[in-house]
Amino acid sequence: MTPESSTADRPGAADPAAPPSRAGAGLLLRIVPPGLYAGRSHVLVERSYLVSRRAWLSVISGFFEPLFFLFSLGYGLGRLVTGVEGVPYAQFVAPALLAASAMNGAVFEATFNLFFKFKYAKVYDAVLATPLGPVDIAIGEATWCLIRGGLYSGGFIVVMLGFGLVDSPWALLALPACLLVAAAFAAVGMAAATFMRSWQDFDLVQLAVMPLFLFSTTFYPLSVYPGWLQVVVQWTPLYHAIELMRSLTTGNVDWGALVHVAYFAVMVLVGVAVAARRLGKLLLT
Amino acid sequence: MSAHVVNPWRAALIAVENHWTWYRRNWRATVISNFLQPVLFLLAMGVGFGSQVQPGEATGGHPYVVYLAPALLVVTAVQNATFESSWAVFSSFKWQRTYLAVVSTPVTPAQVLYGQLLWIALRLAAGTAVFLLIAVALGAITSPSAVLAVPFATLAGMAFSAPLVAFTATREKPDAFNSVFRFLVMPMTLFTGAFYPLSQLPGWLHPLAWATPAWHGIELARGVTFGTLGVLPALGHVAYLAALVALGVVLGRRYFHRRLAV
């Protein structure tokens, strides 16, 4: 990983046998340079699965965090406030916690785990000794984030159903919406992780995630803020996720939901593009 | 072990000095988790959420942010103690191996433990004091007697820290720490009456809450801030917390000795 080594070291650049060009591998194979993508990202997902089988407790525990918040805040605080925006407090806070847990899970998986594997465990250096390239890594890791996020979100939605906090069949779309939100935060988190130098930089991740969690109308309505601050909050990503979840679980769905979807689609595209580029640069030069 | 050439107190203080030397260079990393996080929490829950709460019987007649602030002081102390007693201690055993270096001097394993605990207590006291000042500036603390909440919050933090340090000393891998955080610290933050009175929760949860250091700390801190604390309950809470600290020290001495004595 010396910065000045020649491009001839790239797996696949000099070795004609390296990238197996596969018929089903799709468009990506045509547009990214050979050696960056081998169309085999699924083996990286398999690796993550094998690893997490041995750390199942820490995987499962991620599900309990939003659940504890829901019980504590939804029920305890629910008796201090009779209702927010015309709905019982538990029903107000639950979709927001769902969105926040999609964000938290994705960001932490994408930053902490990626950084650890990248910098300390040297997993990706090992992976690159195989036909896989940086784009395989980016896609494989993102997919794993999504699988984990989907399990947490799905579990949480079932709990919400069980407690009667879901009002509308639109909630069927809550899980795909969670996956989109998780994908957006995972992509951006991954891109951010490639810029990190040491563990100290993770405080900056906290510095971004904490205020999002606390101030994106998770616990109280937007009307609490003065006008200019409302505008600022409305531009932040978690606000869109929370709005999307609230409208889906209450059934107040209108065309505005597409704005939220578009917001996250842009996040995904930008995040993936930056992450793949940076990974390629860091690993192959 | 070699003979004592420093007296035990001085040895523990030398261990503290070791931590301080490191901290002077690296304190920036702690600013966000130790200071900024509780302040953001106070703003979001106290001011933002609090705007939805009518002062009433549940909040002791106080505005919500005033009701929340002393409890948040304790919760912050417990949370800060957690990291300092798990990952940081584990690292000193396993990754940085500073403890191993220290016990090759005349400082004994027990003194390493005292130094570590003393250092954590100092950090907690300083962190709590800074948070108190910020809370005062935000108008969340109005009573001068809230100053007493600082030692109580520190004591509550240490009542969790000392047993956790002992536990950490028995670990060969750091795997358990995530579970400690999610299954002990999180519930201790959410279900021990910090955000609303314990009476709002179902009865079967109450005995669990009474066992936690956070609940005793919150009772003490709120009690002195609002002047509702009786002498006997105060002594009871302090005795329980002190007993937890003592338990942690006794176990910690044993495990530190087992792991570090040569």
PDB file of N, CA, C and O in Angstrom, chain A residues 54 57-58 60-62 64-65 68-69 71-73 75-77 79-81 83-84 89 200 203-204 206-207 210-211 213-215 219-221 223-224, chain B residues 26 28-30 32-33 36-37 40-41 43-45 47-49 51-54 58-59 64 178-179 182-183 186-187 190-191 195-197 199-201:
ATOM      1  N   ARG A  54     -20.325 -16.081  14.548  1.00  0.00           N
ATOM      2  CA  ARG A  54     -19.566 -16.276  15.785  1.00  0.00           C
ATOM      3  C   ARG A  54     -19.728 -15.097  16.725  1.00  0.00           C
ATOM      4  O   ARG A  54     -19.213 -15.104  17.829  1.00  0.00           O
ATOM      5  N   LEU A  57     -24.356 -12.488  19.367  1.00  0.00           N
ATOM      6  CA  LEU A  57     -24.959 -11.677  20.427  1.00  0.00           C
ATOM      7  C   LEU A  57     -24.875 -10.193  20.085  1.00  0.00           C
ATOM      8  O   LEU A  57     -25.844  -9.447  20.262  1.00  0.00           O
ATOM      9  N   SER A  58     -23.718  -9.780  19.557  1.00  0.00           N
ATOM     10  CA  SER A  58     -23.600  -8.360  19.252  1.00  0.00           C
ATOM     11  C   SER A  58     -24.431  -8.011  18.025  1.00  0.00           C
ATOM     12  O   SER A  58     -24.848  -6.865  17.861  1.00  0.00           O
ATOM     13  N   ILE A  60     -27.446  -9.473  17.362  1.00  0.00           N
ATOM     14  CA  ILE A  60     -28.823  -9.409  17.851  1.00  0.00           C
ATOM     15  C   ILE A  60     -29.050  -8.170  18.707  1.00  0.00           C
ATOM     16  O   ILE A  60     -30.104  -7.554  18.659  1.00  0.00           O
ATOM     17  N   SER A  61     -28.030  -7.804  19.469  1.00  0.00           N
ATOM     18  CA  SER A  61     -28.244  -6.720  20.426  1.00  0.00           C
ATOM     19  C   SER A  61     -28.620  -5.422  19.727  1.00  0.00           C
ATOM     20  O   SER A  61     -29.280  -4.576  20.322  1.00  0.00           O
ATOM     21  N   GLY A  62     -28.218  -5.276  18.469  1.00  0.00           N
ATOM     22  CA  GLY A  62     -28.575  -4.072  17.741  1.00  0.00           C
ATOM     23  C   GLY A  62     -30.074  -3.883  17.607  1.00  0.00           C
ATOM     24  O   GLY A  62     -30.564  -2.766  17.470  1.00  0.00           O
ATOM     25  N   PHE A  64     -32.210  -4.547  19.983  1.00  0.00           N
ATOM     26  CA  PHE A  64     -32.834  -4.170  21.246  1.00  0.00           C
ATOM     27  C   PHE A  64     -32.750  -2.679  21.541  1.00  0.00           C
ATOM     28  O   PHE A  64     -33.544  -2.158  22.304  1.00  0.00           O
ATOM     29  N   GLU A  65     -31.781  -2.018  20.926  1.00  0.00           N
ATOM     30  CA  GLU A  65     -31.592  -0.619  21.282  1.00  0.00           C
ATOM     31  C   GLU A  65     -32.822   0.230  20.968  1.00  0.00           C
ATOM     32  O   GLU A  65     -33.344   0.898  21.864  1.00  0.00           O
ATOM     33  N   PHE A  68     -35.695  -0.731  23.374  1.00  0.00           N
ATOM     34  CA  PHE A  68     -35.620  -0.129  24.708  1.00  0.00           C
ATOM     35  C   PHE A  68     -36.096   1.318  24.655  1.00  0.00           C
ATOM     36  O   PHE A  68     -36.826   1.782  25.531  1.00  0.00           O
ATOM     37  N   PHE A  69     -35.636   2.033  23.624  1.00  0.00           N
ATOM     38  CA  PHE A  69     -36.062   3.422  23.485  1.00  0.00           C
ATOM     39  C   PHE A  69     -37.578   3.510  23.358  1.00  0.00           C
ATOM     40  O   PHE A  69     -38.221   4.353  23.979  1.00  0.00           O
ATOM     41  N   PHE A  71     -39.926   1.384  24.391  1.00  0.00           N
ATOM     42  CA  PHE A  71     -40.607   1.099  25.650  1.00  0.00           C
ATOM     43  C   PHE A  71     -40.465   2.266  26.612  1.00  0.00           C
ATOM     44  O   PHE A  71     -41.423   2.715  27.226  1.00  0.00           O
ATOM     45  N   SER A  72     -39.209   2.730  26.724  1.00  0.00           N
ATOM     46  CA  SER A  72     -38.960   3.758  27.720  1.00  0.00           C
ATOM     47  C   SER A  72     -39.663   5.059  27.360  1.00  0.00           C
ATOM     48  O   SER A  72     -40.446   5.585  28.141  1.00  0.00           O
ATOM     49  N   LEU A  73     -39.388   5.551  26.159  1.00  0.00           N
ATOM     50  CA  LEU A  73     -39.912   6.872  25.799  1.00  0.00           C
ATOM     51  C   LEU A  73     -41.377   6.802  25.423  1.00  0.00           C
ATOM     52  O   LEU A  73     -42.178   7.619  25.842  1.00  0.00           O
ATOM     53  N   TYR A  75     -43.709   4.731  26.287  1.00  0.00           N
ATOM     54  CA  TYR A  75     -44.658   4.470  27.364  1.00  0.00           C
ATOM     55  C   TYR A  75     -44.455   5.366  28.565  1.00  0.00           C
ATOM     56  O   TYR A  75     -45.409   5.889  29.124  1.00  0.00           O
ATOM     57  N   GLY A  76     -43.175   5.571  28.942  1.00  0.00           N
ATOM     58  CA  GLY A  76     -42.932   6.441  30.094  1.00  0.00           C
ATOM     59  C   GLY A  76     -43.275   7.889  29.802  1.00  0.00           C
ATOM     60  O   GLY A  76     -44.079   8.510  30.493  1.00  0.00           O
ATOM     61  N   LEU A  77     -42.685   8.423  28.742  1.00  0.00           N
ATOM     62  CA  LEU A  77     -42.946   9.822  28.414  1.00  0.00           C
ATOM     63  C   LEU A  77     -44.356  10.000  27.899  1.00  0.00           C
ATOM     64  O   LEU A  77     -44.931  11.068  28.022  1.00  0.00           O
ATOM     65  N   ARG A  79     -46.919   9.230  29.103  1.00  0.00           N
ATOM     66  CA  ARG A  79     -47.879   9.655  30.132  1.00  0.00           C
ATOM     67  C   ARG A  79     -47.656  11.092  30.551  1.00  0.00           C
ATOM     68  O   ARG A  79     -48.500  11.674  31.230  1.00  0.00           O
ATOM     69  N   LEU A  80     -46.511  11.634  30.171  1.00  0.00           N
ATOM     70  CA  LEU A  80     -46.287  13.051  30.483  1.00  0.00           C
ATOM     71  C   LEU A  80     -46.924  13.938  29.425  1.00  0.00           C
ATOM     72  O   LEU A  80     -47.378  15.035  29.712  1.00  0.00           O
ATOM     73  N   VAL A  81     -46.916  13.466  28.184  1.00  0.00           N
ATOM     74  CA  VAL A  81     -47.564  14.239  27.115  1.00  0.00           C
ATOM     75  C   VAL A  81     -48.758  13.430  26.617  1.00  0.00           C
ATOM     76  O   VAL A  81     -48.635  12.253  26.322  1.00  0.00           O
ATOM     77  N   GLY A  83     -50.490  13.911  23.817  1.00  0.00           N
ATOM     78  CA  GLY A  83     -50.430  13.600  22.400  1.00  0.00           C
ATOM     79  C   GLY A  83     -49.648  14.662  21.659  1.00  0.00           C
ATOM     80  O   GLY A  83     -49.570  15.806  22.090  1.00  0.00           O
ATOM     81  N   VAL A  84     -49.001  14.265  20.571  1.00  0.00           N
ATOM     82  CA  VAL A  84     -48.265  15.206  19.746  1.00  0.00           C
ATOM     83  C   VAL A  84     -48.888  15.185  18.363  1.00  0.00           C
ATOM     84  O   VAL A  84     -49.058  14.114  17.780  1.00  0.00           O
ATOM     85  N   TYR A  89     -48.334   9.669  22.022  1.00  0.00           N
ATOM     86  CA  TYR A  89     -46.893   9.880  21.884  1.00  0.00           C
ATOM     87  C   TYR A  89     -46.177   8.648  21.354  1.00  0.00           C
ATOM     88  O   TYR A  89     -45.252   8.765  20.541  1.00  0.00           O
ATOM     89  N   GLN A 200      -9.693   8.353  16.329  1.00  0.00           N
ATOM     90  CA  GLN A 200     -10.133   9.662  16.808  1.00  0.00           C
ATOM     91  C   GLN A 200     -11.169  10.280  15.870  1.00  0.00           C
ATOM     92  O   GLN A 200     -12.066  10.980  16.302  1.00  0.00           O
ATOM     93  N   ASP A 203     -15.069  10.253  16.367  1.00  0.00           N
ATOM     94  CA  ASP A 203     -15.820  11.261  17.094  1.00  0.00           C
ATOM     95  C   ASP A 203     -16.561  12.171  16.125  1.00  0.00           C
ATOM     96  O   ASP A 203     -17.612  12.704  16.446  1.00  0.00           O
ATOM     97  N   LEU A 204     -15.989  12.340  14.935  1.00  0.00           N
ATOM     98  CA  LEU A 204     -16.666  13.182  13.943  1.00  0.00           C
ATOM     99  C   LEU A 204     -17.923  12.497  13.430  1.00  0.00           C
ATOM    100  O   LEU A 204     -18.924  13.160  13.146  1.00  0.00           O
ATOM    101  N   GLN A 206     -19.734  10.483  15.260  1.00  0.00           N
ATOM    102  CA  GLN A 206     -20.660  10.734  16.367  1.00  0.00           C
ATOM    103  C   GLN A 206     -21.217  12.147  16.283  1.00  0.00           C
ATOM    104  O   GLN A 206     -22.402  12.376  16.510  1.00  0.00           O
ATOM    105  N   LEU A 207     -20.326  13.058  15.942  1.00  0.00           N
ATOM    106  CA  LEU A 207     -20.714  14.461  15.889  1.00  0.00           C
ATOM    107  C   LEU A 207     -21.779  14.697  14.829  1.00  0.00           C
ATOM    108  O   LEU A 207     -22.581  15.621  14.926  1.00  0.00           O
ATOM    109  N   MET A 210     -25.200  11.952  16.188  1.00  0.00           N
ATOM    110  CA  MET A 210     -25.905  12.331  17.417  1.00  0.00           C
ATOM    111  C   MET A 210     -26.905  13.478  17.213  1.00  0.00           C
ATOM    112  O   MET A 210     -28.077  13.336  17.554  1.00  0.00           O
ATOM    113  N   PRO A 211     -26.447  14.610  16.676  1.00  0.00           N
ATOM    114  CA  PRO A 211     -27.409  15.692  16.472  1.00  0.00           C
ATOM    115  C   PRO A 211     -28.534  15.303  15.521  1.00  0.00           C
ATOM    116  O   PRO A 211     -29.684  15.692  15.742  1.00  0.00           O
ATOM    117  N   PHE A 213     -29.841  12.364  15.222  1.00  0.00           N
ATOM    118  CA  PHE A 213     -30.745  11.547  16.015  1.00  0.00           C
ATOM    119  C   PHE A 213     -31.606  12.407  16.947  1.00  0.00           C
ATOM    120  O   PHE A 213     -32.815  12.202  17.067  1.00  0.00           O
ATOM    121  N   LEU A 214     -30.978  13.382  17.565  1.00  0.00           N
ATOM    122  CA  LEU A 214     -31.698  14.130  18.606  1.00  0.00           C
ATOM    123  C   LEU A 214     -32.577  15.245  18.057  1.00  0.00           C
ATOM    124  O   LEU A 214     -33.615  15.557  18.639  1.00  0.00           O
ATOM    125  N   PHE A 215     -32.173  15.843  16.938  1.00  0.00           N
ATOM    126  CA  PHE A 215     -32.856  17.072  16.531  1.00  0.00           C
ATOM    127  C   PHE A 215     -33.718  16.943  15.284  1.00  0.00           C
ATOM    128  O   PHE A 215     -34.304  17.915  14.837  1.00  0.00           O
ATOM    129  N   PHE A 219     -38.181  13.241  18.642  1.00  0.00           N
ATOM    130  CA  PHE A 219     -38.898  13.185  19.917  1.00  0.00           C
ATOM    131  C   PHE A 219     -39.974  14.250  20.061  1.00  0.00           C
ATOM    132  O   PHE A 219     -40.741  14.227  21.006  1.00  0.00           O
ATOM    133  N   TYR A 220     -39.983  15.233  19.178  1.00  0.00           N
ATOM    134  CA  TYR A 220     -40.960  16.319  19.296  1.00  0.00           C
ATOM    135  C   TYR A 220     -41.168  16.905  17.905  1.00  0.00           C
ATOM    136  O   TYR A 220     -40.313  16.759  17.034  1.00  0.00           O
ATOM    137  N   PRO A 221     -42.281  17.568  17.687  1.00  0.00           N
ATOM    138  CA  PRO A 221     -42.603  18.013  16.326  1.00  0.00           C
ATOM    139  C   PRO A 221     -41.753  19.195  15.864  1.00  0.00           C
ATOM    140  O   PRO A 221     -41.145  19.901  16.667  1.00  0.00           O
ATOM    141  N   SER A 223     -42.620  21.963  14.843  1.00  0.00           N
ATOM    142  CA  SER A 223     -43.134  23.283  15.217  1.00  0.00           C
ATOM    143  C   SER A 223     -42.448  23.844  16.455  1.00  0.00           C
ATOM    144  O   SER A 223     -42.602  25.032  16.765  1.00  0.00           O
ATOM    145  N   VAL A 224     -41.664  23.001  17.169  1.00  0.00           N
ATOM    146  CA  VAL A 224     -40.958  23.494  18.344  1.00  0.00           C
ATOM    147  C   VAL A 224     -39.907  24.527  17.944  1.00  0.00           C
ATOM    148  O   VAL A 224     -39.644  25.482  18.669  1.00  0.00           O
TER     149      VAL A 224
ATOM    150  N   ASN B  26      -4.263  13.944  24.695  1.00  0.00           N
ATOM    151  CA  ASN B  26      -5.358  13.340  23.919  1.00  0.00           C
ATOM    152  C   ASN B  26      -6.752  13.758  24.373  1.00  0.00           C
ATOM    153  O   ASN B  26      -7.726  13.128  23.986  1.00  0.00           O
ATOM    154  N   ARG B  28      -8.723  15.982  23.486  1.00  0.00           N
ATOM    155  CA  ARG B  28      -9.690  16.433  22.480  1.00  0.00           C
ATOM    156  C   ARG B  28     -10.656  15.320  22.091  1.00  0.00           C
ATOM    157  O   ARG B  28     -11.825  15.567  21.836  1.00  0.00           O
ATOM    158  N   ALA B  29     -10.121  14.090  22.083  1.00  0.00           N
ATOM    159  CA  ALA B  29     -10.965  12.969  21.674  1.00  0.00           C
ATOM    160  C   ALA B  29     -12.137  12.767  22.618  1.00  0.00           C
ATOM    161  O   ALA B  29     -13.134  12.148  22.261  1.00  0.00           O
ATOM    162  N   THR B  30     -12.021  13.275  23.850  1.00  0.00           N
ATOM    163  CA  THR B  30     -13.081  13.015  24.823  1.00  0.00           C
ATOM    164  C   THR B  30     -14.122  14.125  24.869  1.00  0.00           C
ATOM    165  O   THR B  30     -15.133  13.986  25.545  1.00  0.00           O
ATOM    166  N   ILE B  32     -16.235  15.345  22.693  1.00  0.00           N
ATOM    167  CA  ILE B  32     -17.553  15.099  22.113  1.00  0.00           C
ATOM    168  C   ILE B  32     -18.369  14.173  22.998  1.00  0.00           C
ATOM    169  O   ILE B  32     -19.490  14.491  23.393  1.00  0.00           O
ATOM    170  N   SER B  33     -17.794  13.020  23.360  1.00  0.00           N
ATOM    171  CA  SER B  33     -18.606  12.071  24.122  1.00  0.00           C
ATOM    172  C   SER B  33     -18.838  12.543  25.551  1.00  0.00           C
ATOM    173  O   SER B  33     -19.897  12.309  26.122  1.00  0.00           O
ATOM    174  N   LEU B  36     -20.111  17.251  24.888  1.00  0.00           N
ATOM    175  CA  LEU B  36     -21.068  17.689  23.881  1.00  0.00           C
ATOM    176  C   LEU B  36     -22.321  16.821  23.886  1.00  0.00           C
ATOM    177  O   LEU B  36     -23.446  17.319  23.813  1.00  0.00           O
ATOM    178  N   GLN B  37     -22.119  15.500  24.010  1.00  0.00           N
ATOM    179  CA  GLN B  37     -23.253  14.591  23.956  1.00  0.00           C
ATOM    180  C   GLN B  37     -24.305  14.887  25.031  1.00  0.00           C
ATOM    181  O   GLN B  37     -25.482  15.033  24.707  1.00  0.00           O
ATOM    182  N   LEU B  40     -26.135  18.143  24.160  1.00  0.00           N
ATOM    183  CA  LEU B  40     -27.111  17.964  23.082  1.00  0.00           C
ATOM    184  C   LEU B  40     -28.347  17.241  23.590  1.00  0.00           C
ATOM    185  O   LEU B  40     -29.477  17.577  23.230  1.00  0.00           O
ATOM    186  N   PHE B  41     -28.118  16.244  24.449  1.00  0.00           N
ATOM    187  CA  PHE B  41     -29.253  15.515  25.024  1.00  0.00           C
ATOM    188  C   PHE B  41     -30.127  16.446  25.845  1.00  0.00           C
ATOM    189  O   PHE B  41     -31.355  16.395  25.761  1.00  0.00           O
ATOM    190  N   LEU B  43     -30.473  19.616  25.478  1.00  0.00           N
ATOM    191  CA  LEU B  43     -31.202  20.518  24.579  1.00  0.00           C
ATOM    192  C   LEU B  43     -32.372  19.798  23.925  1.00  0.00           C
ATOM    193  O   LEU B  43     -33.500  20.301  23.916  1.00  0.00           O
ATOM    194  N   ALA B  44     -32.102  18.600  23.391  1.00  0.00           N
ATOM    195  CA  ALA B  44     -33.153  17.908  22.645  1.00  0.00           C
ATOM    196  C   ALA B  44     -34.272  17.437  23.572  1.00  0.00           C
ATOM    197  O   ALA B  44     -35.452  17.717  23.329  1.00  0.00           O
ATOM    198  N   MET B  45     -33.908  16.739  24.642  1.00  0.00           N
ATOM    199  CA  MET B  45     -34.940  16.190  25.509  1.00  0.00           C
ATOM    200  C   MET B  45     -35.497  17.249  26.457  1.00  0.00           C
ATOM    201  O   MET B  45     -36.708  17.354  26.651  1.00  0.00           O
ATOM    202  N   VAL B  47     -35.208  20.797  26.457  1.00  0.00           N
ATOM    203  CA  VAL B  47     -35.832  21.981  25.871  1.00  0.00           C
ATOM    204  C   VAL B  47     -36.822  21.584  24.784  1.00  0.00           C
ATOM    205  O   VAL B  47     -37.984  21.997  24.805  1.00  0.00           O
ATOM    206  N   GLY B  48     -36.372  20.750  23.835  1.00  0.00           N
ATOM    207  CA  GLY B  48     -37.238  20.409  22.712  1.00  0.00           C
ATOM    208  C   GLY B  48     -38.431  19.582  23.127  1.00  0.00           C
ATOM    209  O   GLY B  48     -39.580  20.002  22.998  1.00  0.00           O
ATOM    210  N   PHE B  49     -38.158  18.407  23.672  1.00  0.00           N
ATOM    211  CA  PHE B  49     -39.258  17.563  24.126  1.00  0.00           C
ATOM    212  C   PHE B  49     -39.994  18.218  25.293  1.00  0.00           C
ATOM    213  O   PHE B  49     -41.219  18.159  25.392  1.00  0.00           O
ATOM    214  N   SER B  51     -40.780  21.086  25.812  1.00  0.00           N
ATOM    215  CA  SER B  51     -41.787  22.074  25.431  1.00  0.00           C
ATOM    216  C   SER B  51     -43.157  21.426  25.276  1.00  0.00           C
ATOM    217  O   SER B  51     -44.172  22.121  25.260  1.00  0.00           O
ATOM    218  N   GLN B  52     -43.196  20.104  25.163  1.00  0.00           N
ATOM    219  CA  GLN B  52     -44.467  19.408  25.019  1.00  0.00           C
ATOM    220  C   GLN B  52     -45.052  18.985  26.368  1.00  0.00           C
ATOM    221  O   GLN B  52     -46.162  18.474  26.431  1.00  0.00           O
ATOM    222  N   VAL B  53     -44.248  19.154  27.429  1.00  0.00           N
ATOM    223  CA  VAL B  53     -44.666  18.652  28.735  1.00  0.00           C
ATOM    224  C   VAL B  53     -45.153  19.816  29.600  1.00  0.00           C
ATOM    225  O   VAL B  53     -44.470  20.834  29.708  1.00  0.00           O
ATOM    226  N   GLN B  54     -46.310  19.672  30.196  1.00  0.00           N
ATOM    227  CA  GLN B  54     -46.785  20.654  31.159  1.00  0.00           C
ATOM    228  C   GLN B  54     -46.163  20.337  32.514  1.00  0.00           C
ATOM    229  O   GLN B  54     -46.199  19.191  32.945  1.00  0.00           O
ATOM    230  N   ALA B  58     -45.896  14.880  37.966  1.00  0.00           N
ATOM    231  CA  ALA B  58     -44.841  13.944  37.559  1.00  0.00           C
ATOM    232  C   ALA B  58     -43.469  14.607  37.558  1.00  0.00           C
ATOM    233  O   ALA B  58     -42.459  13.947  37.807  1.00  0.00           O
ATOM    234  N   THR B  59     -43.415  15.888  37.249  1.00  0.00           N
ATOM    235  CA  THR B  59     -42.115  16.559  37.210  1.00  0.00           C
ATOM    236  C   THR B  59     -41.862  17.345  38.497  1.00  0.00           C
ATOM    237  O   THR B  59     -41.005  18.221  38.533  1.00  0.00           O
ATOM    238  N   TYR B  64     -39.856  20.865  32.608  1.00  0.00           N
ATOM    239  CA  TYR B  64     -39.257  19.557  32.347  1.00  0.00           C
ATOM    240  C   TYR B  64     -37.735  19.614  32.315  1.00  0.00           C
ATOM    241  O   TYR B  64     -37.061  18.718  32.838  1.00  0.00           O
ATOM    242  N   ASN B 178     -19.829  -4.673  24.115  1.00  0.00           N
ATOM    243  CA  ASN B 178     -21.013  -4.180  23.414  1.00  0.00           C
ATOM    244  C   ASN B 178     -22.277  -4.609  24.137  1.00  0.00           C
ATOM    245  O   ASN B 178     -23.229  -3.833  24.250  1.00  0.00           O
ATOM    246  N   SER B 179     -22.286  -5.846  24.624  1.00  0.00           N
ATOM    247  CA  SER B 179     -23.466  -6.322  25.342  1.00  0.00           C
ATOM    248  C   SER B 179     -23.633  -5.591  26.663  1.00  0.00           C
ATOM    249  O   SER B 179     -24.747  -5.263  27.063  1.00  0.00           O
ATOM    250  N   ARG B 182     -25.223  -2.363  25.737  1.00  0.00           N
ATOM    251  CA  ARG B 182     -26.608  -2.399  25.265  1.00  0.00           C
ATOM    252  C   ARG B 182     -27.566  -2.965  26.301  1.00  0.00           C
ATOM    253  O   ARG B 182     -28.710  -2.546  26.373  1.00  0.00           O
ATOM    254  N   PHE B 183     -27.108  -3.938  27.090  1.00  0.00           N
ATOM    255  CA  PHE B 183     -28.042  -4.602  28.007  1.00  0.00           C
ATOM    256  C   PHE B 183     -27.936  -4.118  29.449  1.00  0.00           C
ATOM    257  O   PHE B 183     -28.778  -4.439  30.269  1.00  0.00           O
ATOM    258  N   MET B 186     -27.590   0.977  28.559  1.00  0.00           N
ATOM    259  CA  MET B 186     -28.768   1.566  27.909  1.00  0.00           C
ATOM    260  C   MET B 186     -30.018   1.476  28.776  1.00  0.00           C
ATOM    261  O   MET B 186     -30.665   2.489  29.032  1.00  0.00           O
ATOM    262  N   PRO B 187     -30.380   0.264  29.229  1.00  0.00           N
ATOM    263  CA  PRO B 187     -31.564   0.184  30.094  1.00  0.00           C
ATOM    264  C   PRO B 187     -31.403   1.023  31.356  1.00  0.00           C
ATOM    265  O   PRO B 187     -32.353   1.633  31.826  1.00  0.00           O
ATOM    266  N   LEU B 190     -32.395   4.389  30.475  1.00  0.00           N
ATOM    267  CA  LEU B 190     -33.771   4.630  30.040  1.00  0.00           C
ATOM    268  C   LEU B 190     -34.818   4.257  31.078  1.00  0.00           C
ATOM    269  O   LEU B 190     -35.921   4.785  31.063  1.00  0.00           O
ATOM    270  N   PHE B 191     -34.500   3.311  31.951  1.00  0.00           N
ATOM    271  CA  PHE B 191     -35.555   2.765  32.816  1.00  0.00           C
ATOM    272  C   PHE B 191     -35.340   3.036  34.296  1.00  0.00           C
ATOM    273  O   PHE B 191     -35.854   2.312  35.134  1.00  0.00           O
ATOM    274  N   PHE B 195     -35.816  10.171  32.884  1.00  0.00           N
ATOM    275  CA  PHE B 195     -36.645  10.987  32.002  1.00  0.00           C
ATOM    276  C   PHE B 195     -38.060  11.174  32.534  1.00  0.00           C
ATOM    277  O   PHE B 195     -38.781  12.046  32.087  1.00  0.00           O
ATOM    278  N   TYR B 196     -38.475  10.323  33.441  1.00  0.00           N
ATOM    279  CA  TYR B 196     -39.805  10.431  34.050  1.00  0.00           C
ATOM    280  C   TYR B 196     -39.784   9.611  35.327  1.00  0.00           C
ATOM    281  O   TYR B 196     -38.922   8.741  35.488  1.00  0.00           O
ATOM    282  N   PRO B 197     -40.711   9.863  36.242  1.00  0.00           N
ATOM    283  CA  PRO B 197     -40.654   9.128  37.513  1.00  0.00           C
ATOM    284  C   PRO B 197     -40.793   7.634  37.299  1.00  0.00           C
ATOM    285  O   PRO B 197     -41.503   7.184  36.392  1.00  0.00           O
ATOM    286  N   SER B 199     -42.406   5.620  38.822  1.00  0.00           N
ATOM    287  CA  SER B 199     -43.769   5.124  39.028  1.00  0.00           C
ATOM    288  C   SER B 199     -44.538   4.980  37.720  1.00  0.00           C
ATOM    289  O   SER B 199     -45.574   4.315  37.681  1.00  0.00           O
ATOM    290  N   GLN B 200     -44.041   5.583  36.630  1.00  0.00           N
ATOM    291  CA  GLN B 200     -44.718   5.449  35.345  1.00  0.00           C
ATOM    292  C   GLN B 200     -44.521   4.061  34.738  1.00  0.00           C
ATOM    293  O   GLN B 200     -45.204   3.687  33.797  1.00  0.00           O
ATOM    294  N   LEU B 201     -43.519   3.341  35.263  1.00  0.00           N
ATOM    295  CA  LEU B 201     -43.194   2.049  34.666  1.00  0.00           C
ATOM    296  C   LEU B 201     -43.916   0.934  35.418  1.00  0.00           C
ATOM    297  O   LEU B 201     -44.291   1.112  36.583  1.00  0.00           O
TER     298      LEU B 201
END
